[in-house]
CSV table of C-alpha atoms in Angstrom, one decimal:
chain,number,residue,atom,x,y,z
Q,1,MET,CA,-196.1,-83.2,-97.8
Q,2,GLN,CA,-195.7,-79.7,-96.4
Q,3,ALA,CA,-191.9,-79.9,-96.8
Q,4,LYS,CA,-192.3,-81.2,-100.4
Q,5,LEU,CA,-194.7,-78.3,-101.3
Q,6,SER,CA,-192.4,-75.8,-99.7
Q,7,THR,CA,-189.5,-77.0,-101.8
Q,8,MET,CA,-191.6,-77.2,-105.0
Q,9,PHE,CA,-192.7,-73.6,-104.7
Q,10,GLN,CA,-189.5,-72.2,-103.1
Q,11,SER,CA,-188.9,-69.5,-105.7
Q,12,LEU,CA,-192.3,-67.9,-104.8
Q,13,GLN,CA,-190.8,-66.8,-101.5
Q,14,VAL,CA,-188.9,-64.2,-103.5
Q,15,ARG,CA,-191.1,-61.1,-103.9
Q,16,ASN,CA,-189.8,-60.0,-107.3
Q,17,TYR,CA,-190.3,-63.5,-108.7
Q,18,ARG,CA,-193.7,-63.7,-107.2
Q,19,LEU,CA,-194.7,-60.6,-109.0
Q,20,PHE,CA,-193.2,-61.8,-112.2
Q,21,ALA,CA,-195.0,-65.2,-112.1
Q,22,SER,CA,-198.4,-63.8,-111.1
Q,23,GLY,CA,-198.3,-61.3,-113.9
Q,24,GLN,CA,-197.2,-63.9,-116.4
Q,25,LEU,CA,-200.0,-66.3,-115.3
Q,26,ILE,CA,-202.8,-63.7,-115.9
Q,27,LYS,CA,-201.4,-62.6,-119.2
Q,28,LEU,CA,-200.8,-66.2,-120.5
Q,29,ILE,CA,-204.4,-67.2,-119.7
Q,30,GLY,CA,-205.5,-64.5,-122.0
Q,31,VAL,CA,-202.8,-65.4,-124.6
Q,32,TRP,CA,-203.9,-69.0,-124.7
Q,33,MET,CA,-207.5,-67.9,-125.0
Q,34,MET,CA,-206.5,-65.7,-127.9
Q,35,PHE,CA,-204.6,-68.5,-129.7
Q,36,ILE,CA,-207.8,-70.7,-129.6
Q,37,ALA,CA,-209.9,-67.8,-130.8
Q,38,GLN,CA,-207.4,-66.9,-133.5
Q,39,ASP,CA,-207.3,-70.4,-134.9
Q,40,TRP,CA,-211.1,-70.7,-134.9
Q,41,LEU,CA,-211.4,-67.3,-136.5
Q,42,VAL,CA,-208.9,-68.4,-139.3
Q,43,LEU,CA,-210.9,-71.6,-139.9
Q,44,GLU,CA,-214.1,-69.5,-140.2
Q,45,LEU,CA,-212.6,-66.9,-142.5
Q,46,SER,CA,-210.7,-69.5,-144.7
Q,47,ASN,CA,-213.4,-72.1,-145.1
Q,48,ASN,CA,-211.6,-74.6,-142.8
Q,49,SER,CA,-208.2,-74.3,-144.5
Q,50,ALA,CA,-205.4,-76.1,-142.6
Q,51,THR,CA,-203.0,-74.3,-144.9
Q,52,ALA,CA,-204.3,-70.9,-143.7
Q,53,LEU,CA,-203.7,-72.1,-140.1
Q,54,GLY,CA,-200.1,-72.9,-141.1
Q,55,VAL,CA,-199.7,-69.5,-142.6
Q,56,VAL,CA,-200.9,-67.7,-139.6
Q,57,THR,CA,-198.7,-69.8,-137.4
Q,58,ALA,CA,-195.7,-68.9,-139.7
Q,59,CYS,CA,-196.6,-65.2,-139.5
Q,60,GLN,CA,-196.7,-65.5,-135.7
Q,61,PHE,CA,-193.3,-67.1,-135.4
Q,62,THR,CA,-191.3,-65.6,-138.4
Q,63,PRO,CA,-190.3,-62.6,-136.3
Q,64,VAL,CA,-188.9,-65.0,-133.7
Q,65,LEU,CA,-186.7,-66.5,-136.5
Q,66,LEU,CA,-185.6,-63.0,-137.7
Q,67,LEU,CA,-185.3,-60.9,-134.6
Q,68,THR,CA,-184.6,-63.2,-131.6
Q,69,LEU,CA,-180.8,-63.2,-131.8
Q,70,LEU,CA,-180.8,-59.4,-131.8
Q,71,SER,CA,-183.1,-59.4,-128.8
Q,72,GLY,CA,-180.6,-61.6,-127.0
Q,73,ARG,CA,-178.0,-58.9,-127.6
Q,74,LEU,CA,-180.3,-56.3,-126.2
Q,75,ALA,CA,-180.8,-58.5,-123.1
Q,76,ASP,CA,-177.1,-58.7,-122.5
Q,77,ARG,CA,-176.6,-54.9,-123.0
Q,78,TYR,CA,-179.6,-53.2,-121.4
Q,79,ASP,CA,-181.9,-53.4,-118.4
Q,80,LYS,CA,-184.0,-56.5,-118.9
Q,81,ARG,CA,-186.8,-55.1,-116.7
Q,82,VAL,CA,-187.2,-52.0,-118.9
Q,83,LEU,CA,-187.1,-54.2,-122.1
Q,84,LEU,CA,-189.9,-56.4,-120.6
Q,85,PHE,CA,-192.1,-53.4,-119.9
Q,86,ALA,CA,-191.7,-52.1,-123.5
Q,87,ALA,CA,-192.4,-55.4,-125.2
Q,88,ASN,CA,-195.4,-56.1,-123.0
Q,89,ALA,CA,-196.8,-52.6,-123.6
Q,90,PHE,CA,-196.5,-53.1,-127.4
Q,91,TRP,CA,-198.3,-56.5,-127.1
Q,92,SER,CA,-201.1,-54.8,-125.1
Q,93,LEU,CA,-201.7,-52.2,-127.7
Q,94,LEU,CA,-201.7,-54.7,-130.6
Q,95,ALA,CA,-204.1,-57.1,-128.8
Q,96,LEU,CA,-206.5,-54.2,-128.1
Q,97,GLY,CA,-206.4,-53.2,-131.8
Q,98,MET,CA,-207.2,-56.8,-132.9
Q,99,ALA,CA,-210.1,-56.9,-130.4
Q,100,VAL,CA,-211.6,-53.8,-131.9
Q,101,LEU,CA,-211.5,-55.2,-135.4
Q,102,VAL,CA,-213.1,-58.5,-134.4
Q,103,LEU,CA,-215.8,-56.9,-132.2
Q,104,THR,CA,-216.8,-54.5,-135.0
Q,105,ASP,CA,-216.9,-57.3,-137.6
Q,106,LEU,CA,-214.3,-55.6,-139.8
Q,107,VAL,CA,-211.8,-58.3,-139.5
Q,108,GLN,CA,-210.5,-60.1,-142.6
Q,109,LEU,CA,-208.1,-62.9,-143.0
Q,110,TRP,CA,-205.2,-60.6,-143.9
Q,111,HIS,CA,-205.8,-58.7,-140.7
Q,112,VAL,CA,-205.2,-61.9,-138.7
Q,113,PHE,CA,-202.0,-62.6,-140.6
Q,114,ALA,CA,-200.7,-59.0,-140.0
Q,115,PHE,CA,-201.6,-59.0,-136.3
Q,116,ALA,CA,-200.0,-62.4,-135.9
Q,117,ALA,CA,-196.8,-61.0,-137.4
Q,118,LEU,CA,-196.8,-57.9,-135.2
Q,119,LEU,CA,-197.6,-59.9,-132.0
Q,120,GLY,CA,-194.8,-62.2,-133.0
Q,121,THR,CA,-192.5,-59.2,-133.2
Q,122,ALA,CA,-193.3,-58.4,-129.6
Q,123,ASN,CA,-192.8,-62.0,-128.6
Q,124,ALA,CA,-189.4,-62.0,-130.4
Q,125,VAL,CA,-188.2,-59.3,-128.1
Q,126,GLU,CA,-190.0,-60.4,-124.9
Q,127,THR,CA,-189.3,-64.1,-124.8
Q,128,PRO,CA,-185.4,-64.2,-124.7
Q,129,VAL,CA,-185.4,-61.2,-122.3
Q,130,ARG,CA,-187.9,-63.0,-120.0
Q,131,GLN,CA,-185.9,-66.2,-120.1
Q,132,ALA,CA,-182.6,-64.5,-119.2
Q,133,PHE,CA,-184.3,-62.3,-116.6
Q,134,VAL,CA,-185.3,-65.2,-114.4
Q,135,SER,CA,-181.7,-65.6,-113.1
Q,136,GLU,CA,-181.7,-62.0,-112.0
Q,137,LEU,CA,-185.0,-62.5,-110.1
Q,138,VAL,CA,-183.9,-65.5,-108.0
Q,139,GLY,CA,-180.1,-66.1,-108.4
Q,140,THR,CA,-178.3,-69.3,-109.4
Q,141,PRO,CA,-179.3,-71.5,-106.4
Q,142,LEU,CA,-183.0,-71.2,-107.1
Q,143,LEU,CA,-182.7,-71.1,-110.9
Q,144,PRO,CA,-183.8,-74.7,-111.7
Q,145,ASN,CA,-186.8,-74.3,-109.4
Q,146,ALA,CA,-187.8,-71.0,-110.9
Q,147,LEU,CA,-187.4,-72.3,-114.5
Q,148,SER,CA,-189.7,-75.3,-113.6
Q,149,LEU,CA,-192.2,-72.9,-112.1
Q,150,ASN,CA,-192.1,-70.8,-115.2
Q,151,ALA,CA,-193.1,-73.9,-117.2
Q,152,ALA,CA,-195.8,-74.7,-114.6
Q,153,VAL,CA,-197.2,-71.1,-114.9
Q,154,PHE,CA,-197.2,-71.5,-118.7
Q,155,ASN,CA,-198.9,-74.8,-118.7
Q,156,SER,CA,-201.4,-73.8,-116.0
Q,157,ALA,CA,-202.5,-71.0,-118.3
Q,158,ARG,CA,-202.5,-73.6,-121.1
Q,159,ILE,CA,-205.0,-75.6,-119.1
Q,160,VAL,CA,-207.3,-72.8,-118.1
Q,161,GLY,CA,-207.1,-70.7,-121.3
Q,162,PRO,CA,-208.2,-73.2,-124.0
Q,163,ALA,CA,-210.9,-74.6,-121.7
Q,164,VAL,CA,-212.4,-71.2,-121.0
Q,165,ALA,CA,-211.9,-70.1,-124.6
Q,166,GLY,CA,-213.8,-73.1,-126.0
Q,167,LEU,CA,-216.8,-72.3,-123.8
Q,168,ALA,CA,-216.5,-68.5,-124.4
Q,169,ILE,CA,-216.4,-68.9,-128.2
Q,170,ALA,CA,-219.4,-71.2,-128.0
Q,171,ALA,CA,-221.4,-68.7,-125.9
Q,172,PHE,CA,-220.2,-65.3,-127.1
Q,173,ASP,CA,-218.1,-65.9,-130.3
Q,174,VAL,CA,-214.5,-64.9,-130.7
Q,175,GLY,CA,-214.7,-61.1,-130.1
Q,176,PRO,CA,-214.9,-61.0,-126.3
Q,177,VAL,CA,-212.0,-63.5,-126.1
Q,178,PHE,CA,-209.7,-61.1,-127.9
Q,179,LEU,CA,-210.9,-58.2,-125.6
Q,180,PHE,CA,-210.1,-60.3,-122.5
Q,181,THR,CA,-206.6,-61.0,-123.9
Q,182,ALA,CA,-206.0,-57.2,-124.3
Q,183,LEU,CA,-207.1,-56.5,-120.7
Q,184,SER,CA,-205.1,-59.4,-119.2
Q,185,SER,CA,-201.9,-58.3,-120.8
Q,186,VAL,CA,-201.8,-55.2,-118.5
Q,187,ALA,CA,-200.9,-57.4,-115.5
Q,188,PRO,CA,-197.2,-57.9,-116.3
Q,189,LEU,CA,-196.8,-54.1,-116.9
Q,190,VAL,CA,-198.1,-53.3,-113.4
Q,191,ASN,CA,-196.0,-56.0,-111.7
Q,192,VAL,CA,-192.8,-55.1,-113.5
Q,193,VAL,CA,-193.2,-51.6,-112.2
Q,194,ARG,CA,-193.7,-52.9,-108.7
Q,195,MET,CA,-190.5,-54.9,-108.6
Q,196,ARG,CA,-187.6,-53.8,-106.3
Q,197,THR,CA,-184.5,-53.2,-108.5
Q,198,THR,CA,-182.3,-53.4,-105.4
Q,199,GLU,CA,-183.2,-57.0,-104.9
Q,200,LEU,CA,-182.3,-58.2,-108.4
Q,201,HIS,CA,-179.2,-60.5,-108.7
Q,202,ARG,CA,-177.0,-58.7,-111.1
Q,203,ASP,CA,-173.5,-59.2,-109.6
Q,204,ALA,CA,-172.4,-61.7,-112.2
Q,205,LEU,CA,-173.0,-59.4,-115.1
Q,206,LEU,CA,-170.2,-57.8,-117.1
Q,207,PRO,CA,-169.3,-54.1,-116.5
Q,208,ARG,CA,-171.3,-51.6,-118.5
Q,209,ASP,CA,-168.6,-50.9,-121.1
Q,210,GLU,CA,-168.1,-54.6,-121.8
Q,211,ARG,CA,-171.8,-55.2,-122.1
Q,212,ALA,CA,-172.0,-52.4,-124.7
Q,213,SER,CA,-169.6,-54.4,-127.0
Q,214,ALA,CA,-171.6,-57.6,-126.7
Q,215,ARG,CA,-172.1,-59.1,-130.2
Q,216,VAL,CA,-174.5,-61.7,-131.6
Q,217,VAL,CA,-171.6,-63.5,-133.3
Q,218,ASP,CA,-169.8,-63.9,-130.0
Q,219,GLY,CA,-172.8,-65.7,-128.6
Q,220,LEU,CA,-172.9,-68.0,-131.6
Q,221,ARG,CA,-169.2,-68.9,-131.3
Q,222,TYR,CA,-169.6,-69.5,-127.6
Q,223,VAL,CA,-172.4,-72.1,-128.2
Q,224,TRP,CA,-170.5,-73.7,-131.1
Q,225,ARG,CA,-167.5,-74.4,-128.8
Q,226,ARG,CA,-169.8,-76.0,-126.3
Q,227,PRO,CA,-171.1,-79.4,-127.4
Q,228,ASP,CA,-173.1,-79.7,-124.1
Q,229,LEU,CA,-175.1,-76.7,-125.2
Q,230,LEU,CA,-175.2,-77.4,-128.9
Q,231,LEU,CA,-176.7,-80.9,-128.6
Q,232,PRO,CA,-179.9,-80.0,-126.8
Q,233,MET,CA,-180.4,-77.1,-129.2
Q,234,ALA,CA,-179.9,-79.3,-132.2
Q,235,ILE,CA,-182.5,-81.8,-131.0
Q,236,MET,CA,-185.0,-79.0,-130.1
Q,237,SER,CA,-184.6,-77.5,-133.5
Q,238,VAL,CA,-185.8,-80.7,-135.2
Q,239,ILE,CA,-188.6,-81.5,-132.6
Q,240,GLY,CA,-189.8,-77.9,-132.5
Q,241,MET,CA,-190.1,-77.8,-136.3
Q,242,SER,CA,-191.7,-81.2,-136.9
Q,243,LEU,CA,-193.7,-82.1,-133.7
Q,244,PHE,CA,-194.3,-79.0,-131.6
Q,245,ASN,CA,-197.1,-77.7,-133.9
Q,246,PHE,CA,-200.0,-78.8,-131.7
Q,247,GLN,CA,-201.6,-75.3,-131.9
Q,248,LEU,CA,-202.1,-76.0,-135.6
Q,249,THR,CA,-202.5,-79.8,-135.8
Q,250,LEU,CA,-205.0,-80.2,-132.9
Q,251,ALA,CA,-207.3,-77.5,-134.4
Q,252,ALA,CA,-207.2,-79.3,-137.7
Q,253,LEU,CA,-207.6,-82.7,-136.0
Q,254,ALA,CA,-210.7,-81.6,-134.0
Q,255,LYS,CA,-212.5,-79.9,-136.9
Q,256,THR,CA,-211.6,-81.9,-139.9
Q,257,VAL,CA,-211.1,-85.5,-138.6
Q,258,PHE,CA,-213.5,-85.7,-135.6
Q,259,HIS,CA,-215.8,-82.9,-136.8
Q,260,THR,CA,-216.2,-81.4,-133.3
Q,261,GLY,CA,-216.8,-77.9,-132.1
Q,262,ALA,CA,-214.7,-75.3,-130.3
Q,263,ALA,CA,-215.3,-76.8,-126.9
Q,264,SER,CA,-213.9,-80.2,-128.0
Q,265,PHE,CA,-210.9,-78.5,-129.6
Q,266,GLY,CA,-210.3,-76.9,-126.2
Q,267,LEU,CA,-210.4,-80.3,-124.6
Q,268,PHE,CA,-207.6,-81.5,-126.8
Q,269,SER,CA,-205.5,-78.5,-125.8
Q,270,THR,CA,-206.4,-78.9,-122.1
Q,271,ALA,CA,-205.4,-82.6,-122.1
Q,272,LEU,CA,-202.1,-81.7,-123.6
Q,273,ALA,CA,-201.6,-79.0,-121.0
Q,274,VAL,CA,-202.6,-81.2,-118.0
Q,275,GLY,CA,-199.7,-83.5,-118.9
Q,276,ALA,CA,-197.4,-80.6,-119.6
Q,277,LEU,CA,-198.2,-79.1,-116.1
Q,278,GLY,CA,-197.2,-82.4,-114.6
Q,279,GLY,CA,-194.0,-82.4,-116.6
Q,280,ALA,CA,-193.2,-78.9,-115.4
Q,281,LEU,CA,-193.8,-79.6,-111.7
Q,282,SER,CA,-191.8,-82.8,-111.9
Q,283,GLY,CA,-188.6,-80.7,-112.3
Q,284,THR,CA,-189.3,-78.2,-109.5
Q,285,GLY,CA,-187.2,-80.3,-107.0
Q,286,ARG,CA,-184.2,-80.4,-109.3
Q,287,ARG,CA,-181.1,-78.6,-107.8
Q,288,SER,CA,-178.3,-79.7,-110.1
Q,289,ARG,CA,-177.8,-79.6,-113.9
Q,290,PRO,CA,-179.7,-82.3,-115.8
Q,291,SER,CA,-177.5,-84.9,-117.5
Q,292,VAL,CA,-177.5,-85.2,-121.3
Q,293,TRP,CA,-178.9,-88.7,-120.9
Q,294,LEU,CA,-182.0,-87.3,-119.2
Q,295,VAL,CA,-182.5,-84.9,-122.0
Q,296,LEU,CA,-182.1,-87.5,-124.7
Q,297,GLY,CA,-184.4,-90.0,-122.9
Q,298,ALA,CA,-187.1,-87.4,-122.6
Q,299,ALA,CA,-186.7,-86.5,-126.3
Q,300,ILE,CA,-187.2,-90.1,-127.3
Q,301,ALA,CA,-190.3,-90.5,-125.1
Q,302,CYS,CA,-191.8,-87.2,-126.4
Q,303,ALA,CA,-191.4,-88.3,-130.0
Q,304,SER,CA,-192.8,-91.8,-129.3
Q,305,PHE,CA,-196.0,-90.5,-127.7
Q,306,GLY,CA,-196.4,-87.8,-130.4
Q,307,THR,CA,-196.3,-90.5,-133.0
Q,308,LEU,CA,-199.0,-92.5,-131.2
Q,309,VAL,CA,-201.3,-89.5,-131.0
Q,310,GLY,CA,-201.1,-89.1,-134.8
Q,311,LEU,CA,-201.8,-92.8,-135.4
Q,312,SER,CA,-204.8,-92.9,-133.1
Q,313,THR,CA,-208.3,-93.0,-134.7
Q,314,ALA,CA,-210.5,-92.8,-131.6
Q,315,TYR,CA,-211.4,-89.4,-130.1
Q,316,TRP,CA,-211.0,-90.4,-126.5
Q,317,LEU,CA,-207.8,-92.3,-127.2
Q,318,VAL,CA,-206.3,-89.1,-128.6
Q,319,VAL,CA,-207.4,-87.2,-125.5
Q,320,ALA,CA,-205.8,-89.9,-123.3
Q,321,LEU,CA,-202.5,-90.0,-125.2
Q,322,LEU,CA,-202.2,-86.2,-125.2
Q,323,VAL,CA,-201.7,-86.3,-121.4
Q,324,PRO,CA,-198.4,-88.3,-121.5
Q,325,THR,CA,-197.4,-86.5,-124.7
Q,326,GLY,CA,-197.7,-83.1,-122.9
Q,327,PHE,CA,-195.8,-84.5,-119.9
Q,328,CYS,CA,-192.9,-85.7,-122.0
Q,329,MET,CA,-192.9,-82.7,-124.2
Q,330,VAL,CA,-192.4,-80.2,-121.3
Q,331,PHE,CA,-190.2,-82.5,-119.3
Q,332,PHE,CA,-187.8,-82.7,-122.3
Q,333,ALA,CA,-188.0,-78.9,-123.0
Q,334,GLN,CA,-187.5,-78.0,-119.4
Q,335,ALA,CA,-184.6,-80.4,-118.9
Q,336,ALA,CA,-182.9,-79.1,-122.0
Q,337,ASN,CA,-183.6,-75.5,-120.9
Q,338,GLN,CA,-182.1,-76.1,-117.4
Q,339,ARG,CA,-179.1,-77.9,-118.9
Q,340,ILE,CA,-178.4,-74.8,-121.0
Q,341,GLN,CA,-179.1,-72.2,-118.4
Q,342,MET,CA,-177.0,-73.9,-115.7
Q,343,GLY,CA,-174.1,-74.4,-118.1
Q,344,VAL,CA,-173.8,-70.9,-119.5
Q,345,ASP,CA,-171.8,-67.9,-118.3
Q,346,ALA,CA,-173.9,-65.1,-117.0
Q,347,ALA,CA,-172.3,-62.6,-119.5
Q,348,PHE,CA,-173.6,-64.7,-122.4
Q,349,ARG,CA,-177.0,-65.7,-121.0
Q,350,GLY,CA,-179.1,-63.3,-123.0
Q,351,ARG,CA,-177.6,-64.3,-126.3
Q,352,VAL,CA,-177.5,-68.0,-125.5
Q,353,MET,CA,-181.2,-68.0,-124.4
Q,354,ALA,CA,-182.1,-66.0,-127.5
Q,355,LEU,CA,-180.6,-68.8,-129.6
Q,356,TRP,CA,-182.6,-71.3,-127.5
Q,357,VAL,CA,-185.8,-69.4,-128.2
Q,358,LEU,CA,-184.8,-69.3,-131.8
Q,359,VAL,CA,-184.6,-73.1,-132.1
Q,360,PHE,CA,-187.6,-73.6,-129.8
Q,361,LEU,CA,-190.0,-71.2,-131.4
Q,362,GLY,CA,-188.2,-69.9,-134.5
Q,363,THR,CA,-188.4,-73.2,-136.4
Q,364,ASN,CA,-192.2,-72.9,-136.5
Q,365,PRO,CA,-192.2,-70.6,-139.6
Q,366,VAL,CA,-190.3,-73.3,-141.4
Q,367,GLY,CA,-192.4,-76.3,-140.2
Q,368,ALA,CA,-195.9,-74.8,-139.8
Q,369,PRO,CA,-196.8,-74.2,-143.5
Q,370,LEU,CA,-195.4,-77.7,-144.4
Q,371,ILE,CA,-197.3,-79.3,-141.5
Q,372,GLY,CA,-200.5,-77.4,-142.6
Q,373,TRP,CA,-200.1,-78.6,-146.2
Q,374,VAL,CA,-199.6,-82.2,-145.1
Q,375,ALA,CA,-202.7,-81.9,-142.8
Q,376,GLU,CA,-204.8,-80.5,-145.6
Q,377,HIS,CA,-203.8,-83.1,-148.2
Q,378,TYR,CA,-203.1,-86.3,-146.1
Q,379,GLY,CA,-205.0,-85.6,-142.9
Q,380,ALA,CA,-204.2,-84.0,-139.6
Q,381,GLY,CA,-203.3,-87.3,-138.1
Q,382,ALA,CA,-200.6,-87.9,-140.7
Q,383,SER,CA,-199.1,-84.5,-140.0
Q,384,ILE,CA,-198.7,-85.5,-136.4
Q,385,TRP,CA,-197.3,-89.0,-136.8
Q,386,MET,CA,-194.9,-87.9,-139.5
Q,387,GLY,CA,-193.6,-85.2,-137.3
Q,388,GLY,CA,-193.3,-87.7,-134.4
Q,389,LEU,CA,-191.2,-90.1,-136.6
Q,390,ILE,CA,-188.9,-87.4,-137.7
Q,391,SER,CA,-188.4,-86.3,-134.1
Q,392,LEU,CA,-187.8,-89.9,-133.0
Q,393,ALA,CA,-185.1,-90.3,-135.7
Q,394,ALA,CA,-183.4,-87.1,-134.7
Q,395,ALA,CA,-183.4,-88.1,-131.0
Q,396,LEU,CA,-182.0,-91.6,-131.8
Q,397,VAL,CA,-179.2,-90.1,-134.0
Q,398,ALA,CA,-178.3,-87.7,-131.2
Q,399,LEU,CA,-178.2,-90.5,-128.7
Q,400,THR,CA,-175.9,-92.5,-131.0
Q,401,TRP,CA,-173.6,-89.5,-131.4
Q,402,GLN,CA,-173.4,-88.9,-127.7
Q,403,LEU,CA,-172.7,-92.5,-126.9
Q,404,ARG,CA,-169.8,-92.6,-129.4
Q,405,HIS,CA,-168.5,-89.1,-128.4
Q,406,SER,CA,-168.5,-90.0,-124.6
Q,407,GLY,CA,-167.4,-93.6,-124.9
Q,408,ALA,CA,-170.5,-94.6,-122.9
Q,409,ARG,CA,-172.6,-97.8,-123.4
Q,410,LEU,CA,-176.4,-98.2,-123.3
Q,411,ARG,CA,-177.5,-101.2,-121.3
Q,412,PHE,CA,-180.8,-102.9,-120.6
Q,413,ARG,CA,-181.7,-104.5,-117.2
Q,414,VAL,CA,-184.7,-106.7,-116.7
Q,415,LEU,CA,-184.7,-107.0,-112.9
Q,416,PRO,CA,-186.0,-105.7,-110.5
Q,417,MET,CA,-187.7,-103.5,-113.1
Q,418,PRO,CA,-187.0,-103.4,-116.9
Q,419,ARG,CA,-185.1,-100.2,-117.8
Q,420,PHE,CA,-182.4,-98.8,-120.0
Q,421,TYR,CA,-179.3,-97.3,-118.3
Q,422,VAL,CA,-176.0,-95.8,-119.4
Q,423,THR,CA,-172.6,-96.8,-118.1
Q,424,SER,CA,-170.5,-93.7,-118.3
Q,425,THR,CA,-168.1,-91.5,-116.4
Q,426,ASP,CA,-169.3,-88.3,-118.2
Q,427,CYS,CA,-172.6,-86.8,-117.3
């Protein structure tokens, strides 16, 4: 057990990564608390409008759609550590401003929309830079482990944040939650400054003059010529747009279908995050590039469980199903992320990861308003199971294409345990 735990948390032995992960954990707990408070505030200000939730989600992720590819170019041209500091400083100032508006009772619905857009701008810069920076913190041998721990940090915060936010909103209202978010966002700033630049892994980067000429279009062409990178991005674009809207759909499900309070909404998010944490930790022992079949299988499982969540009519059944849904969701996203990161040249990493962030998060502005409209007119459950069926169809189409493209065959074996497997010479 000790050896297993040592392997699972191996990247934490690297000082720079330890600083990075601890700062992210503190910040993300506050961020997830803010997301819960923000959604609850929108419902209060809009008379329980699911469409308004969709709009604020779109405002939050539209900058990702518009700016992420440019941020990837910045990541390949400039010091990622400096870029991270600047983006996090901008986030801290915005979060403090929002906290002041809420605490003074001056906040209006348009304020929430505006701050969501501005915070999304900070995220559009920070996220691809942070994704690409991990390889500089730990190097290639520890990259799969570090990426899995990143997901574990994210989902640990996702467990703690919503649970604490639900109780804090019930006890103190939303204002103190926004204030805590502003204070917690200082942690990454302090830890980025404390990092030792001499211990960063930057040997594989291009010379400075070649980095200066890095273009967005070169990154797009690079991915287009790589079907092994293009396929997971294509699947993620569909699933991210149609199913990965639980921030919106669970809030509507809790308040409009089950007529519960903030604490119960936090329980939905926590159940999803518990499964997600398991999905993240399950990949910490991986040392090689995940196969395309693993990515496709995880996508099918994720879509299937998401569909079941939407079809469930019992409160505790939804809570129970959200655990495996969260597991499969993060297992799929992490396997796809690792397949991309471990297959990309270091010189293109920033631009390729920017494109990954674009399909992972940038599809939300397209899907969120539509999902919100469906939730408002046909019910929150329908918005979830419809997204699940669309995702399942996309995953099955991708599987069919990959089988034909590689000449592989899908088989089913009954004994000793029923399972599908692929006979192929191409992984």
